[in-house]
């Protein structure tokens, strides 16, 4: 019943992961750029104020960057699993995750059944 991914399918998912990874890295680079003050009021802002604005922006972008870094780590784990030949297996029940699902969420580590179960547990909390 469990179907292993074909090489072509795996290559397709790998390409998806790699492009998503590139996107995230660009986004993170953008966030880091934003850490500089967004608007330079040509000297009308004092140094102190500038520093404060910089800190505010840093907090927001820092949070965003942490989220991106988290997703990036998941992508890296998926790519690693691919190299190890373990990609596409549910971490919970060990079944093969269907290609259709992986195509939508290539870095997922759980099959629909386990994910649903988990979500229901979360909803009850
Ligand atoms: Zn499962």
Coordinates of C-alpha atoms and ligand atoms in Angstrom, one line a residue:
X1 CA 0.0 0.0 0.0
X2 CA 2.8 2.3 0.7
X3 CA 4.4 3.7 -2.4
X4 CA 7.9 4.8 -2.6
X5 CA 8.7 8.0 -4.4
X6 CA 10.2 7.6 -7.8
X7 CA 13.5 9.3 -8.6
X8 CA 11.7 11.8 -10.8
X9 CA 9.3 12.6 -8.0
X10 CA 12.1 13.0 -5.5
X11 CA 14.0 15.3 -7.9
X12 CA 10.9 17.4 -8.3
X13 CA 10.5 17.7 -4.5
X14 CA 14.1 18.5 -4.1
X15 CA 13.8 21.3 -6.6
X16 CA 10.8 22.6 -4.7
X17 CA 12.8 22.5 -1.4
X18 CA 15.8 24.2 -2.9
X19 CA 13.8 27.0 -4.5
X20 CA 11.9 27.6 -1.2
X21 CA 15.2 27.7 0.6
X22 CA 16.6 30.3 -1.8
X23 CA 13.4 32.4 -1.3
X24 CA 13.8 32.2 2.5
X25 CA 17.5 33.1 2.3
X26 CA 16.6 36.2 0.2
X27 CA 13.9 37.1 2.6
X28 CA 16.2 36.8 5.6
X29 CA 18.8 38.9 3.8
X30 CA 16.1 41.5 3.2
X31 CA 15.1 41.5 6.9
X32 CA 18.7 42.0 7.9
X33 CA 18.8 45.0 5.5
X34 CA 15.7 46.4 7.2
X35 CA 17.6 46.4 10.5
X36 CA 19.0 49.7 9.3
X37 CA 16.6 52.6 9.9
X38 CA 13.9 52.5 7.2
X39 CA 13.7 56.2 6.6
X40 CA 16.6 58.5 6.8
X41 CA 15.2 61.9 7.7
X42 CA 18.3 63.7 6.4
X43 CA 19.7 64.6 9.8
X44 CA 16.5 65.7 11.4
X45 CA 16.5 62.6 13.6
X46 CA 18.9 62.7 16.4
X47 CA 21.4 59.9 17.0
X48 CA 19.6 58.7 20.0
X49 CA 16.3 58.5 18.2
X50 CA 17.9 56.8 15.3
X51 CA 19.2 54.1 17.7
X52 CA 15.8 53.6 19.2
X53 CA 14.1 53.2 15.9
X54 CA 16.8 50.8 14.9
X55 CA 16.1 48.7 18.0
X56 CA 12.3 48.6 17.4
X57 CA 12.8 47.4 13.8
X58 CA 15.3 44.9 15.0
X59 CA 12.8 43.3 17.4
X60 CA 10.2 42.8 14.7
X61 CA 12.6 41.6 12.0
X62 CA 14.4 39.5 14.5
X63 CA 11.2 37.6 15.2
X64 CA 10.5 37.2 11.5
X65 CA 14.0 36.0 10.9
X66 CA 13.7 33.5 13.7
X67 CA 10.6 32.1 12.0
X68 CA 12.4 31.9 8.6
X69 CA 15.3 30.3 10.3
X70 CA 13.0 27.7 11.7
X71 CA 11.5 26.9 8.3
X72 CA 15.0 26.9 6.8
X73 CA 16.0 24.3 9.4
X74 CA 13.0 22.1 8.4
X75 CA 14.0 22.4 4.7
X76 CA 17.6 21.4 5.5
X77 CA 16.4 18.4 7.5
X78 CA 14.2 17.3 4.6
X79 CA 17.1 17.7 2.2
X80 CA 19.3 15.7 4.6
X81 CA 16.7 12.9 4.8
X82 CA 16.6 12.9 1.0
X83 CA 20.4 12.2 1.0
X84 CA 19.9 9.5 3.6
X85 CA 17.1 7.9 1.6
X86 CA 14.7 8.4 4.4
X87 CA 12.8 11.3 2.9
X88 CA 9.0 11.0 2.6
X89 CA 8.5 8.8 5.7
X90 CA 6.2 9.8 8.5
X91 CA 8.2 10.3 11.6
X92 CA 5.3 9.2 13.7
X93 CA 4.0 6.0 12.1
X94 CA 6.7 5.4 9.5
X95 CA 4.3 5.2 6.6
X96 CA 5.2 6.6 3.2
X97 CA 3.8 10.1 2.8
X98 CA 1.9 10.4 -0.5
X99 CA 3.6 12.4 -3.2
X100 CA 0.6 14.7 -3.6
X101 CA 1.0 15.8 0.0
X102 CA 4.7 16.3 -0.3
X103 CA 4.2 18.4 -3.3
X104 CA 2.1 20.8 -1.3
X105 CA 4.3 20.8 1.7
X106 CA 7.7 19.3 0.7
X107 CA 9.3 19.7 4.2
X108 CA 6.5 17.9 6.1
X109 CA 7.6 15.0 8.3
X110 CA 4.2 13.6 9.1
X111 CA 1.4 11.9 7.1
X112 CA -2.0 13.4 7.0
X113 CA -3.4 11.0 9.5
X114 CA -0.7 11.8 12.1
X115 CA -0.9 15.5 11.4
X116 CA -4.7 15.5 11.8
X117 CA -4.4 13.6 15.0
X118 CA -1.8 16.1 16.3
X119 CA -4.0 19.0 15.3
X120 CA -7.0 17.5 17.1
X121 CA -4.9 17.1 20.2
X122 CA -3.8 20.7 20.0
X123 CA -7.4 21.9 19.5
X124 CA -8.4 20.1 22.7
X125 CA -5.8 21.7 24.8
Ligands
LIG1 ZN1 1.9 9.0 10.1

